[in-house]
Coordinates of C-alpha atoms and ligand atoms in Angstrom, one line a residue:
X1080 CA -29.6 45.5 -7.6
X1081 CA -28.6 41.9 -8.2
X1082 CA -31.0 40.7 -5.6
X1083 CA -34.0 42.8 -6.6
X1084 CA -33.5 43.1 -10.3
X1085 CA -34.7 39.6 -11.3
X1086 CA -37.9 39.9 -9.4
X1087 CA -38.5 43.4 -10.8
X1088 CA -37.7 42.0 -14.2
X1089 CA -40.0 39.1 -13.7
X1090 CA -42.9 41.3 -12.8
X1091 CA -42.3 43.6 -15.7
X1092 CA -42.5 40.8 -18.2
X1093 CA -45.1 38.8 -16.4
X1094 CA -42.6 36.0 -16.0
X1095 CA -43.6 33.0 -13.8
X1096 CA -41.5 33.6 -10.7
X1097 CA -39.6 30.4 -11.0
X1098 CA -36.8 31.9 -9.1
X1099 CA -38.7 32.6 -5.9
X1100 CA -37.5 30.9 -2.7
X1101 CA -38.3 27.3 -2.3
X1102 CA -39.6 26.8 -5.8
X1103 CA -36.9 25.3 -7.9
X1104 CA -34.3 23.5 -5.9
X1105 CA -34.2 19.9 -7.0
X1106 CA -33.5 17.1 -4.5
X1107 CA -30.1 16.5 -6.2
X1108 CA -29.1 20.1 -6.0
X1109 CA -30.1 20.3 -2.4
X1110 CA -28.2 17.1 -1.6
X1111 CA -25.1 18.5 -3.4
X1112 CA -25.4 21.7 -1.5
X1113 CA -25.5 19.9 1.8
X1114 CA -22.6 17.6 0.9
X1115 CA -20.4 20.5 -0.2
X1116 CA -21.4 22.4 3.0
X1117 CA -20.4 19.4 5.1
X1118 CA -17.1 19.3 3.2
X1119 CA -16.6 23.0 4.0
X1120 CA -17.2 22.3 7.6
X1121 CA -14.7 19.4 7.7
X1122 CA -12.1 21.4 5.7
X1123 CA -12.5 24.4 8.1
X1124 CA -12.0 22.0 11.0
X1125 CA -8.8 20.6 9.4
X1126 CA -7.4 24.0 8.7
X1127 CA -8.1 25.4 12.2
X1128 CA -6.9 22.3 13.9
X1129 CA -3.5 22.6 12.2
X1130 CA -2.9 26.0 13.8
X1131 CA -1.0 25.9 17.0
X1132 CA 0.8 23.0 18.6
X1133 CA -2.0 21.0 20.1
X1134 CA -4.9 21.2 17.7
X1135 CA -6.5 17.9 16.7
X1136 CA -8.6 17.0 13.7
X1137 CA -12.2 16.7 14.7
X1138 CA -12.6 13.6 12.5
X1139 CA -9.7 12.0 14.4
X1140 CA -11.2 13.0 17.7
X1141 CA -14.6 11.6 16.9
X1142 CA -13.0 8.4 15.6
X1143 CA -10.9 8.1 18.7
X1144 CA -14.2 8.2 20.6
X1145 CA -15.6 5.5 18.3
X1146 CA -12.6 3.3 19.0
X1147 CA -12.7 4.0 22.7
X1148 CA -16.4 3.2 23.1
X1149 CA -16.6 0.3 20.6
X1150 CA -16.8 -3.0 22.5
X1151 CA -13.6 -5.0 22.4
X1152 CA -15.2 -7.8 20.3
X1153 CA -16.3 -5.4 17.6
X1154 CA -12.9 -3.7 17.6
X1155 CA -11.2 -7.0 17.1
X1156 CA -13.7 -8.0 14.4
X1157 CA -12.8 -4.7 12.7
X1158 CA -9.1 -5.4 13.0
X1159 CA -9.6 -9.0 11.7
X1160 CA -11.7 -7.8 8.8
X1161 CA -9.5 -4.9 7.7
X1162 CA -6.1 -5.8 9.2
X1163 CA -3.9 -2.7 9.6
X1164 CA -6.0 -0.8 7.1
X1165 CA -8.7 -0.6 9.8
X1166 CA -7.9 3.0 10.7
X1167 CA -7.8 4.5 7.2
X1168 CA -11.1 2.7 6.6
X1169 CA -12.6 4.1 9.8
X1170 CA -11.5 7.6 8.9
X1171 CA -12.7 7.4 5.3
X1172 CA -16.0 5.9 6.5
X1173 CA -16.5 8.7 9.0
X1174 CA -15.9 11.3 6.3
X1175 CA -18.3 9.6 3.9
X1176 CA -20.9 9.5 6.7
X1177 CA -20.4 13.1 7.5
X1178 CA -20.8 14.1 3.8
X1179 CA -24.0 11.9 3.5
X1180 CA -25.3 13.5 6.6
X1181 CA -24.7 16.9 5.1
X1182 CA -26.5 15.8 1.9
X1183 CA -29.5 14.8 4.0
X1184 CA -29.4 18.1 5.7
X1185 CA -29.5 19.8 2.3
X1186 CA -32.5 17.9 1.2
X1187 CA -34.4 18.5 4.4
X1188 CA -33.6 22.2 4.3
X1189 CA -35.6 22.6 1.1
X1190 CA -38.8 22.5 3.1
X1191 CA -37.5 23.3 6.6
X1192 CA -35.0 26.0 6.6
X1193 CA -34.0 25.5 10.2
X1194 CA -32.8 21.9 9.6
X1195 CA -29.5 23.2 8.2
X1196 CA -28.3 25.3 11.1
X1197 CA -29.6 22.8 13.6
X1198 CA -27.9 19.9 11.9
X1199 CA -24.6 21.7 11.7
X1200 CA -24.9 22.7 15.3
X1201 CA -25.3 19.0 16.1
X1202 CA -22.2 18.2 14.0
X1203 CA -20.3 20.8 16.0
X1204 CA -21.6 19.5 19.3
X1205 CA -20.5 16.0 18.5
X1206 CA -17.0 17.2 17.7
X1207 CA -16.8 19.3 20.9
X1208 CA -18.2 16.5 23.0
X1209 CA -15.8 13.9 21.6
X1210 CA -12.9 16.3 22.5
X1211 CA -13.9 16.1 26.1
X1212 CA -13.3 12.3 26.0
X1213 CA -10.3 12.2 23.7
X1214 CA -7.2 12.7 25.8
X1215 CA -5.2 14.2 22.9
X1216 CA -7.8 16.9 22.0
X1217 CA -7.7 20.2 23.9
X1218 CA -11.4 20.6 24.8
X1219 CA -11.6 24.4 24.7
X1220 CA -9.8 24.7 21.4
X1221 CA -11.7 21.8 19.9
X1222 CA -15.1 23.3 20.9
X1223 CA -14.1 26.6 19.3
X1224 CA -13.0 24.8 16.1
X1225 CA -16.1 22.8 16.0
X1226 CA -18.3 25.9 16.4
X1227 CA -16.5 27.7 13.6
X1228 CA -16.7 24.7 11.4
X1229 CA -20.4 24.3 12.1
X1230 CA -21.1 27.9 11.3
X1231 CA -19.1 27.6 8.1
X1232 CA -21.1 24.5 7.1
X1233 CA -24.5 26.1 7.9
X1234 CA -23.6 29.3 6.1
X1235 CA -22.4 27.4 3.0
X1236 CA -25.6 25.4 2.9
X1237 CA -27.9 28.4 3.2
X1238 CA -25.8 30.3 0.7
X1239 CA -25.8 27.5 -1.9
X1240 CA -29.6 27.0 -1.4
X1241 CA -30.1 30.7 -2.0
X1242 CA -28.1 30.5 -5.2
X1243 CA -30.0 27.4 -6.3
X1244 CA -33.2 29.3 -5.8
X1245 CA -31.9 32.1 -7.9
X1246 CA -32.1 34.5 -5.0
X1247 CA -28.4 35.2 -5.2
X1248 CA -25.2 34.8 -6.9
X1249 CA -26.1 34.6 -10.6
X1250 CA -23.7 37.5 -11.2
X1251 CA -23.1 39.1 -14.5
X1252 CA -25.1 36.9 -16.8
X1253 CA -28.2 37.6 -14.9
X1254 CA -27.5 41.3 -14.8
X1255 CA -27.1 41.4 -18.6
X1256 CA -30.4 39.7 -19.1
X1257 CA -32.1 42.1 -16.7
X1258 CA -30.6 45.2 -18.1
X1259 CA -31.2 44.3 -21.7
X1260 CA -34.8 43.6 -20.9
X1261 CA -35.4 46.8 -19.2
X1262 CA -33.5 48.8 -21.8
X1263 CA -35.8 47.2 -24.4
X1264 CA -38.8 48.4 -22.4
X1265 CA -37.5 51.8 -22.2
X1266 CA -36.7 52.1 -25.8
X1267 CA -39.1 54.5 -27.5
X1268 CA -41.0 52.8 -30.3
X1269 CA -40.3 50.3 -33.0
X1270 CA -39.3 47.4 -30.9
X1271 CA -41.8 45.8 -28.6
X1272 CA -38.7 43.9 -27.6
X1273 CA -39.5 42.0 -24.5
X1274 CA -42.9 40.7 -25.8
X1275 CA -41.7 39.2 -29.0
X1276 CA -41.3 35.4 -28.8
X1277 CA -38.3 35.5 -31.2
X1278 CA -36.4 38.0 -29.0
X1279 CA -33.2 36.3 -28.1
X1280 CA -33.1 37.7 -24.6
X1281 CA -36.6 38.1 -23.2
X1282 CA -39.9 36.5 -23.9
X1283 CA -40.2 32.7 -24.2
X1284 CA -36.5 32.2 -24.2
X1285 CA -36.2 34.1 -21.0
X1286 CA -37.3 31.5 -18.5
X1287 CA -34.9 28.8 -19.7
X1288 CA -32.0 31.3 -19.9
X1289 CA -32.8 32.3 -16.4
X1290 CA -32.9 28.7 -15.2
X1291 CA -29.6 28.0 -17.0
X1292 CA -28.0 31.0 -15.4
X1293 CA -29.2 29.9 -12.0
X1294 CA -28.0 26.4 -12.6
X1295 CA -24.7 27.5 -13.9
X1296 CA -24.3 29.9 -10.9
X1297 CA -25.2 27.1 -8.5
X1298 CA -22.7 24.7 -9.9
X1299 CA -20.1 27.5 -10.0
X1300 CA -20.6 28.3 -6.3
X1301 CA -20.8 24.6 -5.3
X1302 CA -17.6 23.9 -7.2
X1303 CA -15.9 26.9 -5.5
X1304 CA -17.1 25.8 -2.1
X1305 CA -15.9 22.2 -2.8
X1306 CA -12.5 23.5 -4.0
X1307 CA -12.3 25.6 -0.8
X1308 CA -13.0 22.6 1.3
X1309 CA -10.3 20.6 -0.4
X1310 CA -7.9 23.6 -0.2
X1311 CA -8.4 24.1 3.5
X1312 CA -8.0 20.4 4.2
X1313 CA -4.8 20.3 2.1
X1314 CA -3.4 23.4 3.7
X1315 CA -4.2 22.1 7.1
X1316 CA -2.5 18.8 6.4
X1317 CA 0.5 20.6 5.0
X1318 CA 0.9 22.7 8.1
X1319 CA 0.5 19.7 10.3
X1320 CA 2.9 17.7 8.2
X1321 CA 5.8 19.9 9.3
X1322 CA 5.3 18.7 12.9
X1323 CA 7.6 19.7 15.5
X1324 CA 7.8 16.2 16.8
X1325 CA 9.3 15.0 13.5
X1326 CA 11.8 17.8 13.4
X1327 CA 12.9 17.3 17.0
X1328 CA 13.1 13.5 16.6
X1329 CA 15.5 13.9 13.7
X1330 CA 17.8 16.0 16.0
X1331 CA 17.9 13.6 18.9
X1332 CA 21.5 12.5 19.7
X1333 CA 21.4 9.1 21.3
X1334 CA 23.8 8.4 24.1
X1335 CA 26.3 5.5 23.9
X1336 CA 24.9 2.5 25.6
X1337 CA 26.7 1.1 28.6
X1338 CA 25.8 -2.4 27.5
X1339 CA 25.6 -3.5 23.9
X1340 CA 23.5 -6.2 22.4
X1341 CA 25.3 -9.2 21.0
X1342 CA 27.1 -8.4 17.8
X1343 CA 26.2 -10.8 15.0
X1344 CA 27.2 -10.3 11.4
X1345 CA 23.8 -11.2 10.1
X1346 CA 21.4 -14.1 9.9
X1347 CA 20.4 -16.9 7.6
X1348 CA 18.5 -14.4 5.4
X1349 CA 21.9 -14.1 3.6
X1350 CA 21.5 -17.7 2.5
X1351 CA 17.8 -17.9 2.0
X1352 CA 16.1 -15.2 0.1
X1353 CA 12.7 -14.5 1.4
X1354 CA 13.5 -15.4 5.0
X1355 CA 12.7 -12.8 7.6
X1356 CA 15.9 -11.0 8.6
X1357 CA 17.2 -11.5 12.1
X1358 CA 16.5 -7.8 12.8
X1359 CA 13.3 -6.3 11.4
X1360 CA 13.9 -2.9 9.8
X1361 CA 11.9 -0.1 11.4
X1362 CA 9.9 0.6 8.2
X1363 CA 9.0 -3.1 8.0
X1364 CA 8.1 -3.5 11.7
X1365 CA 4.4 -4.2 12.3
X1366 CA 2.4 -1.4 13.9
X1367 CA -0.6 -2.0 16.2
X1368 CA -2.3 0.5 18.4
X1369 CA -5.6 2.3 19.1
X1370 CA -4.2 5.7 18.0
X1371 CA -5.6 7.0 14.7
X1372 CA -2.5 9.1 14.3
X1373 CA 0.7 8.6 16.2
X1374 CA 0.6 11.2 19.0
X1375 CA 3.0 14.1 18.2
X1376 CA 5.0 14.7 21.3
X1377 CA 7.4 17.5 21.8
X1378 CA 10.0 15.9 24.0
X1379 CA 10.9 19.3 25.5
X1380 CA 7.5 19.4 27.1
X1381 CA 7.2 15.7 27.7
X1382 CA 7.6 14.1 31.1
X1383 CA 7.7 10.5 32.4
X1384 CA 6.3 10.2 35.9
X1385 CA 6.7 7.2 38.2
X1386 CA 3.7 7.1 40.6
X1387 CA 1.5 4.8 42.7
X1388 CA 2.9 2.4 45.3
X1389 CA 6.3 4.1 45.6
X1390 CA 7.9 6.1 48.4
X1391 CA 9.0 9.1 46.3
X1392 CA 7.0 9.7 43.1
X1393 CA 9.0 11.7 40.6
X1394 CA 8.9 12.9 37.0
X1395 CA 11.8 13.0 34.5
X1396 CA 12.2 14.9 31.2
X1397 CA 13.6 13.5 28.0
X1398 CA 17.0 15.1 28.3
X1399 CA 17.5 13.7 31.8
X1400 CA 16.3 10.3 30.6
X1401 CA 18.9 10.3 27.8
X1402 CA 21.5 11.2 30.4
X1403 CA 20.9 8.0 32.4
X1404 CA 22.9 4.9 31.6
X1405 CA 21.2 3.1 28.7
X1406 CA 21.4 -0.5 27.6
X1407 CA 20.8 -2.2 24.3
X1408 CA 18.7 -5.4 24.0
X1409 CA 17.4 -7.4 21.1
X1410 CA 13.8 -8.3 21.8
X1411 CA 11.1 -9.9 19.7
X1412 CA 7.8 -8.2 20.1
X1413 CA 4.5 -9.9 19.1
X1414 CA 0.9 -8.9 19.1
X1415 CA -1.5 -11.2 20.9
X1416 CA -3.7 -10.9 17.8
X1417 CA -1.2 -12.5 15.6
X1418 CA -2.6 -15.5 13.8
X1419 CA -0.6 -18.7 13.4
X1420 CA 1.7 -17.8 10.5
X1421 CA 0.9 -14.1 10.8
X1422 CA 3.2 -11.2 10.5
X1423 CA 2.3 -9.2 13.7
X1424 CA 5.7 -10.0 15.1
X1425 CA 9.2 -8.5 14.7
X1426 CA 12.6 -8.2 16.3
X1427 CA 14.4 -5.0 17.0
X1428 CA 17.5 -3.7 18.8
X1429 CA 16.1 -1.5 21.5
X1430 CA 18.1 1.0 23.5
X1431 CA 16.7 2.4 26.7
X1432 CA 16.9 2.9 30.4
X1433 CA 16.4 -0.3 32.4
X1434 CA 13.0 -0.1 34.0
X1435 CA 14.5 -1.5 37.3
X1436 CA 16.6 1.6 37.7
X1437 CA 13.7 4.0 37.1
X1438 CA 11.6 2.1 39.6
X1439 CA 14.4 1.9 42.2
X1440 CA 14.8 5.7 42.1
X1441 CA 11.2 6.0 43.3
X1442 CA 11.5 3.3 46.0
X1443 CA 8.9 0.6 45.1
X1444 CA 6.8 -0.4 48.1
X1445 CA 6.4 -4.1 49.0
X1446 CA 2.7 -4.0 48.2
X1447 CA 3.3 -3.2 44.5
X1448 CA 2.5 -6.1 42.3
X1449 CA 1.7 -4.6 38.9
X1450 CA 3.6 -2.2 36.6
X1451 CA 1.1 -0.1 34.6
X1452 CA 2.4 1.8 31.6
X1453 CA 0.2 4.8 30.6
X1454 CA 0.4 6.5 27.2
X1455 CA -0.2 10.2 26.5
X1456 CA -3.5 9.1 24.9
X1457 CA -4.6 7.3 28.0
X1458 CA -4.0 3.8 26.7
X1459 CA -2.5 1.4 29.3
X1460 CA -0.7 -1.9 29.6
X1461 CA -0.1 -3.8 32.9
X1462 CA 2.2 -6.7 33.8
X1463 CA 3.5 -8.4 36.9
X1464 CA 6.4 -6.6 38.7
X1465 CA 8.3 -9.9 38.6
X1466 CA 9.1 -9.2 35.0
X1467 CA 11.2 -6.3 36.0
X1468 CA 13.2 -8.4 38.5
X1469 CA 13.8 -11.8 36.8
X1470 CA 16.6 -10.6 34.5
X1471 CA 14.7 -10.4 31.2
X1472 CA 15.1 -7.2 29.3
X1473 CA 12.7 -4.6 30.6
X1474 CA 13.3 -1.1 29.2
X1475 CA 12.0 2.4 28.8
X1476 CA 13.2 2.4 25.3
X1477 CA 14.2 5.6 23.5
X1478 CA 15.7 4.0 20.3
X1479 CA 14.9 1.3 17.9
X1480 CA 17.6 -0.2 15.6
X1481 CA 19.9 2.7 16.2
X1482 CA 17.6 5.6 15.8
X1483 CA 15.2 7.5 18.0
X1484 CA 11.9 5.7 18.1
X1485 CA 9.8 6.4 15.0
X1486 CA 6.7 8.4 15.9
X1487 CA 4.4 5.4 15.2
X1488 CA 6.5 3.2 17.4
X1489 CA 6.3 5.4 20.5
X1490 CA 8.5 8.5 20.3
X1491 CA 9.9 9.8 22.6
X1492 CA 9.8 6.7 24.9
X1493 CA 8.0 3.3 25.2
X1494 CA 8.1 0.2 27.2
X1495 CA 9.7 -2.9 25.9
X1496 CA 9.6 -6.1 28.0
X1497 CA 10.9 -9.4 26.8
X1498 CA 8.6 -12.4 26.5
X1499 CA 5.3 -10.5 26.9
X1500 CA 2.7 -9.7 24.3
X1501 CA 2.6 -6.0 23.4
X1502 CA -0.9 -5.4 24.8
X1503 CA 0.3 -6.1 28.4
X1504 CA 3.7 -4.5 28.2
X1505 CA 4.8 -2.4 25.3
X1506 CA 3.1 1.0 26.0
X1507 CA 4.1 3.5 23.3
X1508 CA 4.2 7.3 23.9
X1509 CA 4.8 6.5 27.5
X1510 CA 4.1 9.2 30.0
X1511 CA 3.5 7.4 33.3
X1512 CA 4.6 4.3 35.1
X1513 CA 2.2 3.5 37.9
X1514 CA 2.8 0.8 40.5
X1515 CA -0.5 -0.8 41.7
X1516 CA -1.8 -4.0 43.3
X1517 CA -2.5 -6.8 40.8
X1518 CA -6.3 -6.5 41.3
X1519 CA -6.4 -2.7 41.7
X1520 CA -6.1 -1.9 38.0
X1521 CA -7.0 -3.6 34.7
X1522 CA -5.2 -2.2 31.6
X1523 CA -6.9 -1.3 28.3
X1524 CA -7.5 -4.7 26.7
X1525 CA -8.4 -6.6 29.9
X1526 CA -12.0 -5.3 30.3
X1527 CA -12.3 -5.8 26.5
X1528 CA -12.0 -9.6 26.9
X1529 CA -8.2 -10.3 26.7
X1530 CA -6.5 -12.1 29.5
X1531 CA -4.8 -10.2 32.2
X1532 CA -1.5 -11.9 31.8
X1533 CA 0.1 -12.1 28.4
X1534 CA 3.2 -14.3 28.3
X1535 CA 4.1 -15.1 24.7
X1536 CA 3.2 -18.5 23.4
X1537 CA 5.7 -20.6 21.5
X1538 CA 5.3 -20.1 17.8
X1539 CA 7.0 -20.9 14.6
X1540 CA 6.4 -19.7 11.0
X1541 CA 7.4 -20.9 7.6
X1542 CA 8.5 -17.9 5.5
X1543 CA 10.0 -19.9 2.6
X1544 CA 8.4 -21.2 0.4
X1545 CA 5.2 -19.2 0.6
X1546 CA 1.9 -21.0 0.9
X1547 CA 0.5 -22.1 -2.4
X1548 CA 3.8 -21.8 -4.4
X1549 CA 4.7 -24.0 -7.4
X1550 CA 8.2 -25.3 -7.0
X1551 CA 10.7 -27.2 -9.0
X1552 CA 11.9 -30.7 -8.1
X1553 CA 15.0 -31.0 -6.1
X1554 CA 16.8 -28.9 -3.5
X1555 CA 14.4 -26.4 -1.9
X1556 CA 15.1 -24.6 1.4
X1557 CA 12.3 -24.6 3.9
X1558 CA 12.9 -21.7 6.3
X1559 CA 11.4 -19.4 8.8
X1560 CA 11.5 -18.0 12.3
X1561 CA 10.5 -19.4 15.7
X1562 CA 10.1 -17.7 19.1
X1563 CA 9.1 -18.6 22.6
X1564 CA 9.0 -15.5 24.8
X1565 CA 12.0 -15.5 27.1
X1566 CA 12.3 -19.2 27.0
X1567 CA 14.3 -19.3 23.8
X1568 CA 14.2 -21.9 21.0
X1569 CA 16.2 -25.1 21.2
X1570 CA 14.7 -27.1 18.3
X1571 CA 12.6 -26.6 15.2
X1572 CA 11.2 -29.5 13.3
X1573 CA 9.6 -29.7 9.9
X1574 CA 7.2 -32.3 8.6
X1575 CA 6.4 -32.9 4.9
X1576 CA 3.1 -34.7 4.4
X1577 CA 3.0 -37.6 7.0
X1578 CA 6.7 -38.3 6.7
X1579 CA 8.8 -38.3 9.9
X1580 CA 9.7 -34.9 11.4
X1581 CA 13.0 -33.5 10.4
X1582 CA 15.3 -31.3 12.5
X1583 CA 15.9 -27.9 11.0
X1584 CA 19.2 -26.1 11.3
X1585 CA 19.0 -23.2 13.7
X1586 CA 20.5 -19.8 13.1
X1587 CA 22.4 -17.8 15.7
X1588 CA 20.5 -17.0 18.9
X1589 CA 20.6 -13.2 19.2
X1590 CA 19.3 -13.3 22.8
X1591 CA 17.0 -15.3 25.0
X1592 CA 14.1 -13.2 24.2
X1593 CA 14.3 -13.0 20.4
X1594 CA 13.2 -15.3 17.7
X1595 CA 15.5 -17.7 16.0
X1596 CA 15.8 -18.4 12.3
X1597 CA 15.8 -21.9 11.0
X1598 CA 16.3 -23.7 7.7
X1599 CA 15.9 -27.2 6.3
X1600 CA 17.2 -28.3 3.0
X1601 CA 14.3 -30.3 1.5
X1602 CA 14.6 -32.5 -1.6
X1603 CA 11.3 -31.7 -3.1
X1604 CA 9.5 -34.5 -5.0
X1605 CA 6.8 -34.1 -7.5
X1606 CA 3.2 -33.7 -6.3
X1607 CA 1.3 -31.6 -3.8
X1608 CA 2.7 -31.4 -0.3
X1609 CA 1.7 -30.2 3.1
X1610 CA 4.6 -28.7 5.1
X1611 CA 4.3 -27.8 8.8
X1612 CA 6.6 -26.7 11.5
X1613 CA 6.8 -26.9 15.3
X1614 CA 9.3 -25.5 17.7
X1615 CA 10.6 -26.6 21.1
X1616 CA 11.4 -23.9 23.7
X1617 CA 14.3 -23.7 26.1
X1618 CA 12.4 -25.7 28.7
X1619 CA 12.1 -28.6 26.3
X1620 CA 8.4 -28.0 25.8
X1621 CA 7.1 -28.8 22.2
X1622 CA 4.8 -26.2 20.7
X1623 CA 1.3 -27.4 21.0
X1624 CA -0.6 -28.6 17.9
X1625 CA -3.9 -27.5 19.5
X1626 CA -5.4 -24.8 17.4
X1627 CA -6.8 -21.8 19.4
X1628 CA -7.8 -18.3 18.4
X1629 CA -5.8 -15.3 19.2
X1630 CA -8.4 -14.2 21.8
X1631 CA -8.0 -14.2 24.8
X1632 CA -4.4 -15.1 25.2
X1633 CA -2.7 -15.7 21.9
X1634 CA -3.1 -18.2 19.0
X1635 CA -1.7 -21.7 19.1
X1636 CA -1.3 -24.4 16.6
X1637 CA 1.3 -25.4 13.9
X1638 CA 1.8 -23.2 10.9
X1639 CA 1.0 -25.3 7.8
X1640 CA 1.5 -24.5 4.2
X1641 CA 0.7 -26.3 0.9
X1642 CA 3.0 -26.3 -2.1
X1643 CA 3.0 -28.0 -5.5
X1644 CA 6.2 -29.4 -6.9
X1645 CA 6.3 -29.7 -10.6
X1646 CA 8.1 -32.7 -12.2
Ligands
MTE2441 N1 0.0 3.8 23.5 C1 -0.2 2.6 23.0 N2 0.8 1.7 23.1 C2 0.6 0.4 22.6 C3 -0.6 0.1 22.0 C4 -1.6 1.0 21.9 O1 -2.7 0.8 21.4 N3 -1.4 2.3 22.4 N4 -0.7 -1.2 21.5 C5 0.2 -2.2 22.0 C6 0.1 -3.5 21.3 S1 -1.3 -4.3 21.3 C7 1.2 -3.9 20.6 S2 1.2 -5.5 19.9 C8 2.4 -3.1 20.5 C9 2.9 -3.0 19.1 O2 4.0 -2.2 19.0 P1 4.5 -1.6 17.6 O3 3.3 -0.9 17.0 O4 5.7 -0.8 17.8 O5 4.9 -2.8 16.8 O6 2.3 -1.8 21.0 C10 1.6 -1.8 22.2 N5 1.7 -0.5 22.7
MO2442 MO1 -1.0 -6.3 20.3

């Protein structure tokens, strides 16, 4: 009845069949239908991906593929442009693209019905294909999710177009119009009902009413589909939010370390507000990685294997790892992408099993030259085996500042090696340590244009005062941090304008591979001033003034700020 009545009605009253297929859908309605259909497909994917332990959002999978296949230069340009917001921006951009693609499918479907199903099949195929490349996506499950999402999208589009054409879904209001009209016809005499222009229901007023009903039905259904898309997405995220990894992480009981890091009461930050604390709090610690979402690892199913050029490869579970003797080390970690004066550097108290012990258990062969750390998502770092043997801290870390590693910092285990940039050493979500020859393997960033070895360069940064500040005349502390890999910091000097360099007072040295705080009491005089800093490392080498970019091996140059002192 709902489907046939309007046409029957139209014929009875000689109405122009405005509601026939393909006649009345405007471009905007079609675009909206396609956009909502794409949203339904995405929402369906989010909901299905949240079911079970290993599902993965198709958007994330596709974006992981984007990151993986983007040339290193472009990735770096993206990071430089957007900073740590690069990932939210990528995901948002992908969703917007998908919605626009859906809108285009909607418009094209007005004239070519097959475009919708084919387009959504393409959508689904992209998701399924990306899952074969994304190490964290289960290919079979992802293909199934993609297929269902594609069907949901295609069905939504065709349904909404049908409603927009008035073929379907106008519900009660349309039925009333129809029944009234027919009732009028069947009424015996006095009323000629339907034919009269003044009739409120049929006649001249009928076409607009019909159109309005159709339009109202369309927006109703489109709104409902949009709401369903948001709801499925929200429910999916809510389910995933209660991740097992977070729950298990909260329950981890850390062993007592057999070696403690040096106990210091605190740093110069107590004297100088605004100075970076000696130890960076976990929530303030910078985060850099190629993972769109921190991998969610259930430690009960996680294993770390030691492979490659060893006599007896083995694998070890989380419990067993925690049962080994652990040591605690303060280590400053820095990203090679850190600009002079930048904040992609931090110091934490790491607790873990010495890498040397884990390697010894496997019996490292004499031909091994490189230690490769491989993450569950396939990311790799690689550094010379000498770093495990020269006495610097080199750990498979399980804790950061007294708690199990935060998910985004590598739970359940990561590598931490003193004096090396993160990209060559600090594999998070570690699952394999492979020993190779130096030339037999290049880790993730090496073919993307970064240098194979990544010893940290000597750097110093002014934290107080901030660049561009207006200050008052008189006593003004100038303070910051300086670091030099495992070489340590022996001197920090500050220069105001072209005055002679002044020695800053150094804070406590936590360890040889951490940064050192410094402060200089400056008597600020009125006017504009340039302030710059340089550090000397434990080998007596003064930090170079030569300015180089972060690529390929770390930025150099002196951090320089400008302040105005008011009289
Ligand atoms: N699995 C994985 N580990 C990784 C990375 C990554 O992309 N994936 N990035 C590395 C880089 S470049 C840096 S600088 C450090 C940053 O560690 P953080 O995020 O804990 O500060 O992690 C390293 N470990
Ligand atoms: Mo990095």
